Amino acid sequence: MINFTFCIGQNCPSRFFSVILQFQSTFTHLSRIMRTFCIAVITILSALAAHAQKTMADLWINLPDSLTPYLNSDKRTDMVNFYKMGVDAEVPSLLDEKSELRTLQERYLRARLSESSSLQMVMWPTADSDTVIVMVNTYVGGTLERGGAAESVVNFYNPQWQKFDPADVSTPVTASDLLCKPDTMDQQEYDRLLRLAHPAMVAVDIDEEDYSLIYRLYVPMLTNQERDQIQPIFVQRKLKWNGKKYN
């Protein structure tokens, strides 16, 4: 409390300066409180803005352009608007190729970025009120039905587009996890087919029904006969979300 007692006499100057010092100290203290309050408000508003992006359409429009080099925000916005209008959600990409938004749900999206690449996204709430955004980029060489191959890159983000460590939100799956010896096959034949399974490419698809991750194996540069022979040792792996991670 600042003492404003009126004074008369030669002690007034010293008392006056004392009051000024008290006022300056109080003002400095209030400034620190206001600064702390403003920082807290800005932090809260930033968090609310991040969590305000609740739908996949919002995420798609506002994601960093670096994650979709073929498409900037304006083109992604056009795709969403076309899709909601019920017309073909197709736009020319920045590389002058056709890009199309093929599926848009509340929490899921599938888009063709070019003739050889596609993107899928799904978002999951977690048990600790966070959100995990799964992004799968798949690259295809040739026609899959005619011996082509596909390979995917899977990344996990929070709503601020910071990456999660994949091990924290998903069980790792490698090419060896997608190979299995049938009971009716002898070991020698299995070993021969294993030698054919190199190089192996892992592709991932997000199931549109339950948003699980489906892992498949592709081996390029095989003849039609080799491809038919090796199919029996290929297995799919399906990971489901348990509220915290895929396993």
mmCIF file of C-alpha atoms in Angstrom:
data_model
loop_
_atom_site.group_PDB
_atom_site.id
_atom_site.type_symbol
_atom_site.label_atom_id
_atom_site.label_comp_id
_atom_site.label_asym_id
_atom_site.label_seq_id
_atom_site.Cartn_x
_atom_site.Cartn_y
_atom_site.Cartn_z
ATOM 1 C CA MET A 1 0.000 0.000 0.000
ATOM 2 C CA ILE A 2 1.389 3.390 -1.009
ATOM 3 C CA ASN A 3 1.348 6.018 1.786
ATOM 4 C CA PHE A 4 0.043 9.357 0.445
ATOM 5 C CA THR A 5 0.071 11.159 3.845
ATOM 6 C CA PHE A 6 0.355 14.942 3.245
ATOM 7 C CA CYS A 7 3.505 16.454 4.704
ATOM 8 C CA ILE A 8 4.670 19.944 5.585
ATOM 9 C CA GLY A 9 8.234 21.063 6.239
ATOM 10 C CA GLN A 10 11.730 20.124 5.222
ATOM 11 C CA ASN A 11 11.002 16.352 5.371
ATOM 12 C CA CYS A 12 8.552 16.644 2.491
ATOM 13 C CA PRO A 13 11.074 16.115 -0.351
ATOM 14 C CA SER A 14 12.364 12.846 1.121
ATOM 15 C CA ARG A 15 8.849 11.614 1.774
ATOM 16 C CA PHE A 16 7.826 12.630 -1.740
ATOM 17 C CA PHE A 17 10.649 10.638 -3.331
ATOM 18 C CA SER A 18 9.782 7.693 -1.073
ATOM 19 C CA VAL A 19 6.229 7.756 -2.400
ATOM 20 C CA ILE A 20 7.540 7.911 -5.976
ATOM 21 C CA LEU A 21 9.752 4.863 -5.383
ATOM 22 C CA GLN A 22 6.825 2.944 -3.868
ATOM 23 C CA PHE A 23 4.678 3.834 -6.848
ATOM 24 C CA GLN A 24 7.389 2.758 -9.296
ATOM 25 C CA SER A 25 7.804 -0.577 -7.492
ATOM 26 C CA THR A 26 4.053 -1.199 -7.497
ATOM 27 C CA PHE A 27 3.790 -0.289 -11.189
ATOM 28 C CA THR A 28 6.636 -2.674 -12.080
ATOM 29 C CA HIS A 29 4.924 -5.480 -10.160
ATOM 30 C CA LEU A 30 1.636 -4.841 -11.957
ATOM 31 C CA SER A 31 3.440 -4.803 -15.309
ATOM 32 C CA ARG A 32 4.881 -8.252 -14.593
ATOM 33 C CA ILE A 33 1.423 -9.556 -13.672
ATOM 34 C CA MET A 34 -0.094 -8.146 -16.874
ATOM 35 C CA ARG A 35 2.740 -9.593 -18.967
ATOM 36 C CA THR A 36 2.221 -13.033 -17.435
ATOM 37 C CA PHE A 37 -1.527 -12.740 -17.967
ATOM 38 C CA CYS A 38 -1.126 -11.795 -21.642
ATOM 39 C CA ILE A 39 1.235 -14.707 -22.278
ATOM 40 C CA ALA A 40 -1.251 -17.094 -20.666
ATOM 41 C CA VAL A 41 -4.122 -15.729 -22.779
ATOM 42 C CA ILE A 42 -2.104 -16.047 -25.998
ATOM 43 C CA THR A 43 -1.149 -19.632 -25.119
ATOM 44 C CA ILE A 44 -4.769 -20.587 -24.415
ATOM 45 C CA LEU A 45 -6.038 -18.954 -27.619
ATOM 46 C CA SER A 46 -3.367 -20.722 -29.681
ATOM 47 C CA ALA A 47 -4.376 -24.077 -28.199
ATOM 48 C CA LEU A 48 -8.045 -23.376 -28.853
ATOM 49 C CA ALA A 49 -7.285 -22.394 -32.447
ATOM 50 C CA ALA A 50 -5.411 -25.637 -32.990
ATOM 51 C CA HIS A 51 -8.203 -27.761 -31.559
ATOM 52 C CA ALA A 52 -10.825 -25.768 -33.483
ATOM 53 C CA GLN A 53 -9.765 -27.697 -36.614
ATOM 54 C CA LYS A 54 -12.081 -30.573 -35.817
ATOM 55 C CA THR A 55 -12.942 -31.943 -39.246
ATOM 56 C CA MET A 56 -10.790 -33.556 -41.875
ATOM 57 C CA ALA A 57 -11.807 -30.836 -44.343
ATOM 58 C CA ASP A 58 -10.317 -28.204 -41.996
ATOM 59 C CA LEU A 59 -7.103 -30.191 -41.602
ATOM 60 C CA TRP A 60 -6.790 -30.734 -45.341
ATOM 61 C CA ILE A 61 -7.239 -27.057 -46.170
ATOM 62 C CA ASN A 62 -4.911 -25.780 -43.451
ATOM 63 C CA LEU A 63 -2.108 -28.334 -43.503
ATOM 64 C CA PRO A 64 1.378 -27.000 -44.398
ATOM 65 C CA ASP A 65 1.934 -26.730 -48.143
ATOM 66 C CA SER A 66 5.227 -28.588 -47.704
ATOM 67 C CA LEU A 67 3.240 -31.772 -47.010
ATOM 68 C CA THR A 68 1.476 -31.573 -50.390
ATOM 69 C CA PRO A 69 3.997 -29.989 -52.779
ATOM 70 C CA TYR A 70 1.619 -30.576 -55.702
ATOM 71 C CA LEU A 71 -1.230 -28.640 -54.080
ATOM 72 C CA ASN A 72 -1.341 -25.325 -52.235
ATOM 73 C CA SER A 73 -4.092 -24.231 -49.848
ATOM 74 C CA ASP A 74 -6.193 -22.604 -52.588
ATOM 75 C CA LYS A 75 -6.269 -25.787 -54.645
ATOM 76 C CA ARG A 76 -7.067 -27.917 -51.600
ATOM 77 C CA THR A 77 -9.916 -25.536 -50.753
ATOM 78 C CA ASP A 78 -11.294 -25.867 -54.303
ATOM 79 C CA MET A 79 -11.195 -29.655 -53.999
ATOM 80 C CA VAL A 80 -13.231 -29.560 -50.774
ATOM 81 C CA ASN A 81 -15.773 -27.144 -52.254
ATOM 82 C CA PHE A 82 -16.187 -29.261 -55.404
ATOM 83 C CA TYR A 83 -16.593 -32.415 -53.322
ATOM 84 C CA LYS A 84 -19.290 -30.832 -51.150
ATOM 85 C CA MET A 85 -21.101 -29.657 -54.304
ATOM 86 C CA GLY A 86 -21.266 -33.273 -55.494
ATOM 87 C CA VAL A 87 -19.142 -32.749 -58.610
ATOM 88 C CA ASP A 88 -15.745 -34.204 -59.522
ATOM 89 C CA ALA A 89 -13.309 -32.773 -56.961
ATOM 90 C CA GLU A 90 -10.511 -32.532 -59.515
ATOM 91 C CA VAL A 91 -8.030 -29.679 -59.952
ATOM 92 C CA PRO A 92 -4.788 -29.202 -61.900
ATOM 93 C CA SER A 93 -1.815 -29.568 -59.589
ATOM 94 C CA LEU A 94 1.145 -27.200 -59.503
ATOM 95 C CA LEU A 95 2.918 -29.740 -61.736
ATOM 96 C CA ASP A 96 0.013 -29.506 -64.204
ATOM 97 C CA GLU A 97 -1.199 -33.017 -63.394
ATOM 98 C CA LYS A 98 -4.716 -33.946 -62.375
ATOM 99 C CA SER A 99 -5.306 -34.218 -58.619
ATOM 100 C CA GLU A 100 -8.594 -35.438 -57.189
ATOM 101 C CA LEU A 101 -10.212 -35.612 -53.769
ATOM 102 C CA ARG A 102 -11.907 -39.013 -53.870
ATOM 103 C CA THR A 103 -13.206 -39.530 -50.331
ATOM 104 C CA LEU A 104 -13.897 -36.957 -47.613
ATOM 105 C CA GLN A 105 -15.394 -37.989 -44.279
ATOM 106 C CA GLU A 106 -15.484 -36.363 -40.861
ATOM 107 C CA ARG A 107 -12.190 -37.991 -39.878
ATOM 108 C CA TYR A 108 -10.892 -39.558 -43.083
ATOM 109 C CA LEU A 109 -9.640 -38.420 -46.489
ATOM 110 C CA ARG A 110 -8.328 -40.072 -49.644
ATOM 111 C CA ALA A 111 -6.825 -38.093 -52.532
ATOM 112 C CA ARG A 112 -5.004 -38.877 -55.750
ATOM 113 C CA LEU A 113 -2.139 -36.411 -56.043
ATOM 114 C CA SER A 114 -0.860 -37.577 -59.425
ATOM 115 C CA GLU A 115 -0.916 -40.616 -61.695
ATOM 116 C CA SER A 116 1.700 -42.276 -59.505
ATOM 117 C CA SER A 117 1.015 -40.975 -55.992
ATOM 118 C CA SER A 118 -1.866 -40.863 -53.542
ATOM 119 C CA LEU A 119 -2.497 -39.654 -50.014
ATOM 120 C CA GLN A 120 -4.710 -40.844 -47.171
ATOM 121 C CA MET A 121 -5.329 -39.200 -43.819
ATOM 122 C CA VAL A 122 -7.230 -40.132 -40.690
ATOM 123 C CA MET A 123 -7.371 -38.487 -37.281
ATOM 124 C CA TRP A 124 -7.804 -40.207 -33.929
ATOM 125 C CA PRO A 125 -8.592 -38.778 -30.476
ATOM 126 C CA THR A 126 -6.378 -40.249 -27.780
ATOM 127 C CA ALA A 127 -7.078 -41.209 -24.187
ATOM 128 C CA ASP A 128 -5.291 -38.066 -22.937
ATOM 129 C CA SER A 129 -7.457 -35.699 -25.058
ATOM 130 C CA ASP A 130 -4.778 -35.250 -27.730
ATOM 131 C CA THR A 131 -5.245 -35.904 -31.449
ATOM 132 C CA VAL A 132 -3.119 -38.094 -33.707
ATOM 133 C CA ILE A 133 -3.213 -37.400 -37.452
ATOM 134 C CA VAL A 134 -2.100 -40.317 -39.613
ATOM 135 C CA MET A 135 -0.809 -39.479 -43.100
ATOM 136 C CA VAL A 136 -0.028 -42.195 -45.641
ATOM 137 C CA ASN A 137 1.705 -41.247 -48.890
ATOM 138 C CA THR A 138 1.803 -44.074 -51.439
ATOM 139 C CA TYR A 139 3.854 -44.178 -54.627
ATOM 140 C CA VAL A 140 2.993 -46.646 -57.394
ATOM 141 C CA GLY A 141 5.145 -47.861 -60.256
ATOM 142 C CA GLY A 142 3.268 -49.510 -63.103
ATOM 143 C CA THR A 143 -0.135 -51.172 -62.792
ATOM 144 C CA LEU A 144 -0.524 -53.220 -59.618
ATOM 145 C CA GLU A 145 -2.718 -55.803 -61.359
ATOM 146 C CA ARG A 146 0.020 -56.347 -63.954
ATOM 147 C CA GLY A 147 3.065 -56.702 -61.765
ATOM 148 C CA GLY A 148 3.549 -53.120 -60.662
ATOM 149 C CA ALA A 149 4.643 -52.249 -57.146
ATOM 150 C CA ALA A 150 3.675 -49.744 -54.469
ATOM 151 C CA GLU A 151 5.496 -48.299 -51.489
ATOM 152 C CA SER A 152 4.144 -46.113 -48.690
ATOM 153 C CA VAL A 153 5.518 -43.603 -46.227
ATOM 154 C CA VAL A 154 3.531 -43.305 -42.990
ATOM 155 C CA ASN A 155 3.846 -40.297 -40.683
ATOM 156 C CA PHE A 156 2.029 -39.326 -37.488
ATOM 157 C CA TYR A 157 1.363 -35.706 -36.474
ATOM 158 C CA ASN A 158 -0.337 -33.658 -33.776
ATOM 159 C CA PRO A 159 -2.746 -30.803 -34.748
ATOM 160 C CA GLN A 160 0.226 -28.398 -34.882
ATOM 161 C CA TRP A 161 1.817 -30.702 -37.522
ATOM 162 C CA GLN A 162 4.661 -31.761 -35.291
ATOM 163 C CA LYS A 163 5.728 -35.361 -35.873
ATOM 164 C CA PHE A 164 5.236 -38.096 -33.316
ATOM 165 C CA ASP A 165 7.852 -40.777 -32.902
ATOM 166 C CA PRO A 166 6.233 -43.649 -34.898
ATOM 167 C CA ALA A 167 7.093 -46.136 -32.140
ATOM 168 C CA ASP A 168 4.938 -44.126 -29.712
ATOM 169 C CA VAL A 169 1.754 -44.438 -31.783
ATOM 170 C CA SER A 170 2.130 -47.607 -33.869
ATOM 171 C CA THR A 171 3.605 -51.085 -33.783
ATOM 172 C CA PRO A 172 6.388 -51.231 -36.415
ATOM 173 C CA VAL A 173 5.819 -53.494 -39.420
ATOM 174 C CA THR A 174 8.664 -54.540 -41.729
ATOM 175 C CA ALA A 175 8.818 -56.562 -44.924
ATOM 176 C CA SER A 176 9.819 -59.684 -42.996
ATOM 177 C CA ASP A 177 6.580 -59.419 -40.989
ATOM 178 C CA LEU A 178 4.662 -59.868 -44.242
ATOM 179 C CA LEU A 179 6.294 -63.162 -45.220
ATOM 180 C CA CYS A 180 5.208 -66.510 -43.809
ATOM 181 C CA LYS A 181 5.831 -70.143 -44.673
ATOM 182 C CA PRO A 182 2.597 -72.088 -45.361
ATOM 183 C CA ASP A 183 2.242 -75.359 -43.465
ATOM 184 C CA THR A 184 2.038 -77.324 -46.718
ATOM 185 C CA MET A 185 5.260 -75.863 -48.171
ATOM 186 C CA ASP A 186 8.634 -77.516 -47.572
ATOM 187 C CA GLN A 187 11.532 -75.451 -46.242
ATOM 188 C CA GLN A 188 13.598 -75.721 -49.420
ATOM 189 C CA GLU A 189 10.841 -74.244 -51.564
ATOM 190 C CA TYR A 190 10.203 -71.505 -48.989
ATOM 191 C CA ASP A 191 13.904 -70.563 -48.952
ATOM 192 C CA ARG A 192 13.888 -70.366 -52.754
ATOM 193 C CA LEU A 193 10.896 -68.024 -52.731
ATOM 194 C CA LEU A 194 12.460 -65.891 -50.024
ATOM 195 C CA ARG A 195 15.391 -65.263 -52.322
ATOM 196 C CA LEU A 196 12.943 -63.931 -54.903
ATOM 197 C CA ALA A 197 11.410 -61.529 -52.375
ATOM 198 C CA HIS A 198 14.140 -58.923 -52.775
ATOM 199 C CA PRO A 199 13.910 -56.016 -53.044
ATOM 200 C CA ALA A 200 10.601 -55.893 -51.175
ATOM 201 C CA MET A 201 8.357 -52.827 -50.885
ATOM 202 C CA VAL A 202 5.765 -52.253 -48.158
ATOM 203 C CA ALA A 203 2.533 -50.452 -49.013
ATOM 204 C CA VAL A 204 -0.043 -49.259 -46.484
ATOM 205 C CA ASP A 205 -3.745 -48.635 -46.950
ATOM 206 C CA ILE A 206 -6.176 -47.058 -44.471
ATOM 207 C CA ASP A 207 -9.381 -49.084 -44.286
ATOM 208 C CA GLU A 208 -12.341 -46.777 -44.880
ATOM 209 C CA GLU A 209 -14.576 -48.763 -42.533
ATOM 210 C CA ASP A 210 -12.602 -48.930 -39.281
ATOM 211 C CA TYR A 211 -9.551 -46.790 -40.230
ATOM 212 C CA SER A 212 -7.162 -49.637 -39.483
ATOM 213 C CA LEU A 213 -3.777 -49.766 -41.237
ATOM 214 C CA ILE A 214 -3.401 -52.612 -43.735
ATOM 215 C CA TYR A 215 0.155 -53.568 -44.704
ATOM 216 C CA ARG A 216 0.898 -55.385 -47.981
ATOM 217 C CA LEU A 217 4.103 -56.537 -49.618
ATOM 218 C CA TYR A 218 5.148 -55.941 -53.231
ATOM 219 C CA VAL A 219 8.195 -57.263 -55.052
ATOM 220 C CA PRO A 220 9.022 -55.518 -58.337
ATOM 221 C CA MET A 221 10.833 -56.967 -61.354
ATOM 222 C CA LEU A 222 9.332 -60.456 -61.172
ATOM 223 C CA THR A 223 8.118 -62.455 -64.127
ATOM 224 C CA ASN A 224 4.471 -63.433 -64.211
ATOM 225 C CA GLN A 225 5.427 -66.986 -63.260
ATOM 226 C CA GLU A 226 7.583 -65.867 -60.310
ATOM 227 C CA ARG A 227 4.827 -63.553 -59.099
ATOM 228 C CA ASP A 228 2.325 -66.408 -59.084
ATOM 229 C CA GLN A 229 4.762 -68.687 -57.255
ATOM 230 C CA ILE A 230 5.614 -66.188 -54.524
ATOM 231 C CA GLN A 231 2.062 -65.129 -53.665
ATOM 232 C CA PRO A 232 1.452 -68.000 -51.170
ATOM 233 C CA ILE A 233 4.163 -66.703 -48.809
ATOM 234 C CA PHE A 234 2.773 -63.156 -48.722
ATOM 235 C CA VAL A 235 0.568 -62.215 -45.755
ATOM 236 C CA GLN A 236 -1.218 -59.007 -44.880
ATOM 237 C CA ARG A 237 -0.909 -57.321 -41.505
ATOM 238 C CA LYS A 238 -3.730 -55.253 -40.063
ATOM 239 C CA LEU A 239 -3.196 -52.824 -37.177
ATOM 240 C CA LYS A 240 -6.148 -51.401 -35.261
ATOM 241 C CA TRP A 241 -6.328 -48.266 -33.130
ATOM 242 C CA ASN A 242 -6.754 -49.022 -29.402
ATOM 243 C CA GLY A 243 -7.188 -45.441 -28.155
ATOM 244 C CA LYS A 244 -3.467 -44.813 -27.783
ATOM 245 C CA LYS A 245 -1.710 -46.476 -30.717
ATOM 246 C CA TYR A 246 -2.025 -48.899 -33.609
ATOM 247 C CA ASN A 247 -1.238 -52.509 -32.756
#
